[in-house]
Amino acid sequence: MDKTKIIKSLVPGALLSYEKYNILPSLTIAQAILETGWMQYVKGNNIFGIKWTEGSGYEVQEFNTHEFINGVNTPMVCRFRKYNTLNDSLLDHGKLLSFTRYKSVTTSKNYKQACQNVYKSGYCTDNEYPQKLIAIIEQNKLYVYDCAPKSETTKSTTNEDIKYLQKCLNLMKIRDVNNKVLVVDGANGPLIIGVIKKLQKILNLSIDGICGPEVLSAVKNIMGKPLCSTNSAGCIAAIRYIQWRTGGAIDGVYGNETVRLVKEYQKTNKLVIDGIAGNGTWQRLLS
């Protein structure tokens, strides 16, 4: 067991959870270590044993486990969430601790307070839980990650930004993991994060699921419906989106193959067949 490598694998997701939900990274990492025995017992990247629920936005996996029912340890099959990556699990944990019930955790001033408050808020029933977490943090100096500055990306993102992005992603036909449109509610949950990652992959942006300035700028460019043709030197985001919608190779260059595919799209949708993504073609793409 290489503890350094394990901690390193948890740091990115813990820092992202800190930015999004204000959960101290030391607490997140320590809980992950404690609850998995240094990542020995993890299935489907589910670090914290969060149960699956309908509409959660995650795949389901079933395991044989035990639950205490009326004081009796009863064997049963339970459904748990399955995550694509460890970061997704860490973010979902952060979302859980962002609920009102755990307000004292998100407002804790240091890791010792956070460890006490997560227990007092009812996260678990082991009265030694805070001391176990604190020991892990101090033995591995996890508190150094609590000093990491938050980026301006998440500080400047508002609920209105997320609502705008949800509306645009729906118009752009980029669906969630369940192949459904997003609810336009301004909530920064797992479904919107997953769709943002799809968009970032299409546009060749850093894939972090964050509704930041780079994503918003690219979407605004696309929603502006710029005229795209073989003469287009700019509008790379718009061209990559057009290539994705028409099923072509996505390289951001409006070449002959893109012209051909746009013409096919125009023919199928009874538009003027000129191979140029003008207003009429854009109206259909974003309708």
PDB file of N, CA, C and O in Angstrom, residues 77-121:
ATOM      1  N   VAL A  77     -29.637  -7.282   0.024  1.00  0.00           N
ATOM      2  CA  VAL A  77     -29.014  -6.736  -1.180  1.00  0.00           C
ATOM      3  C   VAL A  77     -29.380  -5.263  -1.261  1.00  0.00           C
ATOM      4  O   VAL A  77     -30.558  -4.904  -1.218  1.00  0.00           O
ATOM      5  N   CYS A  78     -28.368  -4.404  -1.362  1.00  0.00           N
ATOM      6  CA  CYS A  78     -28.613  -2.946  -1.420  1.00  0.00           C
ATOM      7  C   CYS A  78     -28.077  -2.373  -2.725  1.00  0.00           C
ATOM      8  O   CYS A  78     -27.134  -2.912  -3.319  1.00  0.00           O
ATOM      9  N   ARG A  79     -28.680  -1.295  -3.139  1.00  0.00           N
ATOM     10  CA  ARG A  79     -28.254  -0.594  -4.356  1.00  0.00           C
ATOM     11  C   ARG A  79     -27.372   0.596  -3.988  1.00  0.00           C
ATOM     12  O   ARG A  79     -27.728   1.393  -3.126  1.00  0.00           O
ATOM     13  N   PHE A  80     -26.236   0.682  -4.655  1.00  0.00           N
ATOM     14  CA  PHE A  80     -25.304   1.774  -4.409  1.00  0.00           C
ATOM     15  C   PHE A  80     -25.013   2.509  -5.714  1.00  0.00           C
ATOM     16  O   PHE A  80     -25.162   1.950  -6.800  1.00  0.00           O
ATOM     17  N   ARG A  81     -24.591   3.757  -5.575  1.00  0.00           N
ATOM     18  CA  ARG A  81     -24.244   4.536  -6.760  1.00  0.00           C
ATOM     19  C   ARG A  81     -22.912   4.056  -7.340  1.00  0.00           C
ATOM     20  O   ARG A  81     -22.017   3.668  -6.603  1.00  0.00           O
ATOM     21  N   LYS A  82     -22.827   4.101  -8.659  1.00  0.00           N
ATOM     22  CA  LYS A  82     -21.601   3.749  -9.357  1.00  0.00           C
ATOM     23  C   LYS A  82     -21.090   5.001 -10.062  1.00  0.00           C
ATOM     24  O   LYS A  82     -21.833   5.653 -10.795  1.00  0.00           O
ATOM     25  N   TYR A  83     -19.833   5.335  -9.831  1.00  0.00           N
ATOM     26  CA  TYR A  83     -19.263   6.563 -10.379  1.00  0.00           C
ATOM     27  C   TYR A  83     -18.238   6.244 -11.468  1.00  0.00           C
ATOM     28  O   TYR A  83     -17.565   5.213 -11.419  1.00  0.00           O
ATOM     29  N   ASN A  84     -18.119   7.158 -12.412  1.00  0.00           N
ATOM     30  CA  ASN A  84     -17.126   6.977 -13.473  1.00  0.00           C
ATOM     31  C   ASN A  84     -15.704   7.145 -12.944  1.00  0.00           C
ATOM     32  O   ASN A  84     -14.783   6.480 -13.402  1.00  0.00           O
ATOM     33  N   THR A  85     -15.532   8.065 -11.988  1.00  0.00           N
ATOM     34  CA  THR A  85     -14.204   8.353 -11.454  1.00  0.00           C
ATOM     35  C   THR A  85     -14.277   8.569  -9.949  1.00  0.00           C
ATOM     36  O   THR A  85     -15.346   8.787  -9.384  1.00  0.00           O
ATOM     37  N   LEU A  86     -13.112   8.540  -9.304  1.00  0.00           N
ATOM     38  CA  LEU A  86     -13.041   8.854  -7.881  1.00  0.00           C
ATOM     39  C   LEU A  86     -13.472  10.293  -7.629  1.00  0.00           C
ATOM     40  O   LEU A  86     -14.121  10.600  -6.623  1.00  0.00           O
ATOM     41  N   ASN A  87     -13.113  11.196  -8.551  1.00  0.00           N
ATOM     42  CA  ASN A  87     -13.494  12.605  -8.393  1.00  0.00           C
ATOM     43  C   ASN A  87     -15.004  12.766  -8.322  1.00  0.00           C
ATOM     44  O   ASN A  87     -15.522  13.587  -7.550  1.00  0.00           O
ATOM     45  N   ASP A  88     -15.739  11.984  -9.131  1.00  0.00           N
ATOM     46  CA  ASP A  88     -17.200  12.065  -9.111  1.00  0.00           C
ATOM     47  C   ASP A  88     -17.737  11.661  -7.743  1.00  0.00           C
ATOM     48  O   ASP A  88     -18.686  12.257  -7.229  1.00  0.00           O
ATOM     49  N   SER A  89     -17.130  10.638  -7.145  1.00  0.00           N
ATOM     50  CA  SER A  89     -17.555  10.190  -5.822  1.00  0.00           C
ATOM     51  C   SER A  89     -17.252  11.251  -4.771  1.00  0.00           C
ATOM     52  O   SER A  89     -18.074  11.540  -3.893  1.00  0.00           O
ATOM     53  N   LEU A  90     -16.082  11.866  -4.863  1.00  0.00           N
ATOM     54  CA  LEU A  90     -15.692  12.904  -3.908  1.00  0.00           C
ATOM     55  C   LEU A  90     -16.603  14.119  -4.018  1.00  0.00           C
ATOM     56  O   LEU A  90     -16.977  14.724  -3.015  1.00  0.00           O
ATOM     57  N   LEU A  91     -16.994  14.465  -5.237  1.00  0.00           N
ATOM     58  CA  LEU A  91     -17.903  15.597  -5.434  1.00  0.00           C
ATOM     59  C   LEU A  91     -19.291  15.299  -4.895  1.00  0.00           C
ATOM     60  O   LEU A  91     -19.953  16.165  -4.320  1.00  0.00           O
ATOM     61  N   ASP A  92     -19.740  14.069  -5.075  1.00  0.00           N
ATOM     62  CA  ASP A  92     -21.063  13.699  -4.567  1.00  0.00           C
ATOM     63  C   ASP A  92     -21.072  13.719  -3.042  1.00  0.00           C
ATOM     64  O   ASP A  92     -22.071  14.085  -2.418  1.00  0.00           O
ATOM     65  N   HIS A  93     -19.973  13.346  -2.453  1.00  0.00           N
ATOM     66  CA  HIS A  93     -19.814  13.428  -0.999  1.00  0.00           C
ATOM     67  C   HIS A  93     -19.900  14.890  -0.557  1.00  0.00           C
ATOM     68  O   HIS A  93     -20.562  15.226   0.431  1.00  0.00           O
ATOM     69  N   GLY A  94     -19.237  15.763  -1.318  1.00  0.00           N
ATOM     70  CA  GLY A  94     -19.290  17.192  -1.001  1.00  0.00           C
ATOM     71  C   GLY A  94     -20.696  17.741  -1.097  1.00  0.00           C
ATOM     72  O   GLY A  94     -21.129  18.543  -0.260  1.00  0.00           O
ATOM     73  N   LYS A  95     -21.424  17.279  -2.120  1.00  0.00           N
ATOM     74  CA  LYS A  95     -22.805  17.724  -2.270  1.00  0.00           C
ATOM     75  C   LYS A  95     -23.650  17.280  -1.084  1.00  0.00           C
ATOM     76  O   LYS A  95     -24.492  18.032  -0.578  1.00  0.00           O
ATOM     77  N   LEU A  96     -23.430  16.042  -0.631  1.00  0.00           N
ATOM     78  CA  LEU A  96     -24.159  15.529   0.530  1.00  0.00           C
ATOM     79  C   LEU A  96     -23.915  16.405   1.758  1.00  0.00           C
ATOM     80  O   LEU A  96     -24.849  16.767   2.477  1.00  0.00           O
ATOM     81  N   LEU A  97     -22.656  16.765   1.994  1.00  0.00           N
ATOM     82  CA  LEU A  97     -22.321  17.568   3.170  1.00  0.00           C
ATOM     83  C   LEU A  97     -22.708  19.041   3.009  1.00  0.00           C
ATOM     84  O   LEU A  97     -22.590  19.813   3.962  1.00  0.00           O
ATOM     85  N   SER A  98     -23.156  19.416   1.813  1.00  0.00           N
ATOM     86  CA  SER A  98     -23.597  20.804   1.617  1.00  0.00           C
ATOM     87  C   SER A  98     -25.053  21.000   2.026  1.00  0.00           C
ATOM     88  O   SER A  98     -25.553  22.127   2.040  1.00  0.00           O
ATOM     89  N   PHE A  99     -25.753  19.903   2.365  1.00  0.00           N
ATOM     90  CA  PHE A  99     -27.143  20.015   2.809  1.00  0.00           C
ATOM     91  C   PHE A  99     -27.185  20.752   4.148  1.00  0.00           C
ATOM     92  O   PHE A  99     -26.224  20.751   4.918  1.00  0.00           O
ATOM     93  N   THR A 100     -28.332  21.365   4.430  1.00  0.00           N
ATOM     94  CA  THR A 100     -28.500  22.174   5.633  1.00  0.00           C
ATOM     95  C   THR A 100     -28.105  21.429   6.904  1.00  0.00           C
ATOM     96  O   THR A 100     -27.552  22.016   7.838  1.00  0.00           O
ATOM     97  N   ARG A 101     -28.376  20.154   6.928  1.00  0.00           N
ATOM     98  CA  ARG A 101     -28.055  19.329   8.102  1.00  0.00           C
ATOM     99  C   ARG A 101     -26.579  19.440   8.500  1.00  0.00           C
ATOM    100  O   ARG A 101     -26.221  19.351   9.677  1.00  0.00           O
ATOM    101  N   TYR A 102     -25.715  19.643   7.512  1.00  0.00           N
ATOM    102  CA  TYR A 102     -24.278  19.689   7.768  1.00  0.00           C
ATOM    103  C   TYR A 102     -23.712  21.110   7.668  1.00  0.00           C
ATOM    104  O   TYR A 102     -22.522  21.295   7.396  1.00  0.00           O
ATOM    105  N   LYS A 103     -24.541  22.096   7.913  1.00  0.00           N
ATOM    106  CA  LYS A 103     -24.093  23.490   7.797  1.00  0.00           C
ATOM    107  C   LYS A 103     -22.891  23.767   8.684  1.00  0.00           C
ATOM    108  O   LYS A 103     -21.976  24.520   8.320  1.00  0.00           O
ATOM    109  N   SER A 104     -22.856  23.154   9.867  1.00  0.00           N
ATOM    110  CA  SER A 104     -21.728  23.382  10.776  1.00  0.00           C
ATOM    111  C   SER A 104     -20.416  22.861  10.192  1.00  0.00           C
ATOM    112  O   SER A 104     -19.337  23.351  10.533  1.00  0.00           O
ATOM    113  N   VAL A 105     -20.511  21.877   9.291  1.00  0.00           N
ATOM    114  CA  VAL A 105     -19.307  21.332   8.655  1.00  0.00           C
ATOM    115  C   VAL A 105     -18.766  22.323   7.625  1.00  0.00           C
ATOM    116  O   VAL A 105     -17.562  22.603   7.589  1.00  0.00           O
ATOM    117  N   THR A 106     -19.650  22.868   6.803  1.00  0.00           N
ATOM    118  CA  THR A 106     -19.212  23.791   5.751  1.00  0.00           C
ATOM    119  C   THR A 106     -18.745  25.131   6.316  1.00  0.00           C
ATOM    120  O   THR A 106     -18.047  25.875   5.625  1.00  0.00           O
ATOM    121  N   THR A 107     -19.119  25.431   7.544  1.00  0.00           N
ATOM    122  CA  THR A 107     -18.691  26.698   8.160  1.00  0.00           C
ATOM    123  C   THR A 107     -17.564  26.496   9.182  1.00  0.00           C
ATOM    124  O   THR A 107     -17.169  27.436   9.862  1.00  0.00           O
ATOM    125  N   SER A 108     -17.054  25.270   9.286  1.00  0.00           N
ATOM    126  CA  SER A 108     -15.957  24.990  10.227  1.00  0.00           C
ATOM    127  C   SER A 108     -14.710  25.779   9.821  1.00  0.00           C
ATOM    128  O   SER A 108     -14.381  25.888   8.643  1.00  0.00           O
ATOM    129  N   LYS A 109     -14.012  26.306  10.819  1.00  0.00           N
ATOM    130  CA  LYS A 109     -12.843  27.140  10.561  1.00  0.00           C
ATOM    131  C   LYS A 109     -11.556  26.335  10.424  1.00  0.00           C
ATOM    132  O   LYS A 109     -10.556  26.837   9.893  1.00  0.00           O
ATOM    133  N   ASN A 110     -11.545  25.093  10.905  1.00  0.00           N
ATOM    134  CA  ASN A 110     -10.350  24.261  10.790  1.00  0.00           C
ATOM    135  C   ASN A 110     -10.744  22.791  10.804  1.00  0.00           C
ATOM    136  O   ASN A 110     -11.908  22.448  11.034  1.00  0.00           O
ATOM    137  N   TYR A 111      -9.776  21.927  10.546  1.00  0.00           N
ATOM    138  CA  TYR A 111     -10.090  20.505  10.400  1.00  0.00           C
ATOM    139  C   TYR A 111     -10.583  19.867  11.693  1.00  0.00           C
ATOM    140  O   TYR A 111     -11.414  18.950  11.657  1.00  0.00           O
ATOM    141  N   LYS A 112     -10.117  20.341  12.833  1.00  0.00           N
ATOM    142  CA  LYS A 112     -10.576  19.764  14.095  1.00  0.00           C
ATOM    143  C   LYS A 112     -12.060  20.039  14.312  1.00  0.00           C
ATOM    144  O   LYS A 112     -12.821  19.148  14.714  1.00  0.00           O
ATOM    145  N   GLN A 113     -12.475  21.270  14.011  1.00  0.00           N
ATOM    146  CA  GLN A 113     -13.907  21.602  14.102  1.00  0.00           C
ATOM    147  C   GLN A 113     -14.712  20.776  13.101  1.00  0.00           C
ATOM    148  O   GLN A 113     -15.782  20.262  13.432  1.00  0.00           O
ATOM    149  N   ALA A 114     -14.201  20.660  11.895  1.00  0.00           N
ATOM    150  CA  ALA A 114     -14.917  19.929  10.843  1.00  0.00           C
ATOM    151  C   ALA A 114     -15.114  18.466  11.230  1.00  0.00           C
ATOM    152  O   ALA A 114     -16.193  17.894  11.030  1.00  0.00           O
ATOM    153  N   CYS A 115     -14.086  17.858  11.807  1.00  0.00           N
ATOM    154  CA  CYS A 115     -14.178  16.450  12.214  1.00  0.00           C
ATOM    155  C   CYS A 115     -15.195  16.262  13.339  1.00  0.00           C
ATOM    156  O   CYS A 115     -15.957  15.285  13.348  1.00  0.00           O
ATOM    157  N   GLN A 116     -15.240  17.187  14.271  1.00  0.00           N
ATOM    158  CA  GLN A 116     -16.220  17.123  15.349  1.00  0.00           C
ATOM    159  C   GLN A 116     -17.631  17.361  14.813  1.00  0.00           C
ATOM    160  O   GLN A 116     -18.582  16.645  15.173  1.00  0.00           O
ATOM    161  N   ASN A 117     -17.752  18.349  13.933  1.00  0.00           N
ATOM    162  CA  ASN A 117     -19.083  18.741  13.438  1.00  0.00           C
ATOM    163  C   ASN A 117     -19.703  17.703  12.509  1.00  0.00           C
ATOM    164  O   ASN A 117     -20.928  17.540  12.481  1.00  0.00           O
ATOM    165  N   VAL A 118     -18.886  16.998  11.729  1.00  0.00           N
ATOM    166  CA  VAL A 118     -19.461  15.985  10.842  1.00  0.00           C
ATOM    167  C   VAL A 118     -20.055  14.845  11.673  1.00  0.00           C
ATOM    168  O   VAL A 118     -21.079  14.253  11.306  1.00  0.00           O
ATOM    169  N   TYR A 119     -19.437  14.571  12.819  1.00  0.00           N
ATOM    170  CA  TYR A 119     -19.981  13.545  13.728  1.00  0.00           C
ATOM    171  C   TYR A 119     -21.235  14.057  14.435  1.00  0.00           C
ATOM    172  O   TYR A 119     -22.261  13.361  14.487  1.00  0.00           O
ATOM    173  N   LYS A 120     -21.163  15.277  14.953  1.00  0.00           N
ATOM    174  CA  LYS A 120     -22.300  15.845  15.677  1.00  0.00           C
ATOM    175  C   LYS A 120     -23.526  16.016  14.775  1.00  0.00           C
ATOM    176  O   LYS A 120     -24.658  16.000  15.254  1.00  0.00           O
ATOM    177  N   SER A 121     -23.287  16.171  13.463  1.00  0.00           N
ATOM    178  CA  SER A 121     -24.399  16.357  12.524  1.00  0.00           C
ATOM    179  C   SER A 121     -25.079  15.042  12.162  1.00  0.00           C
ATOM    180  O   SER A 121     -26.043  15.029  11.393  1.00  0.00           O
TER     181      SER A 121
END
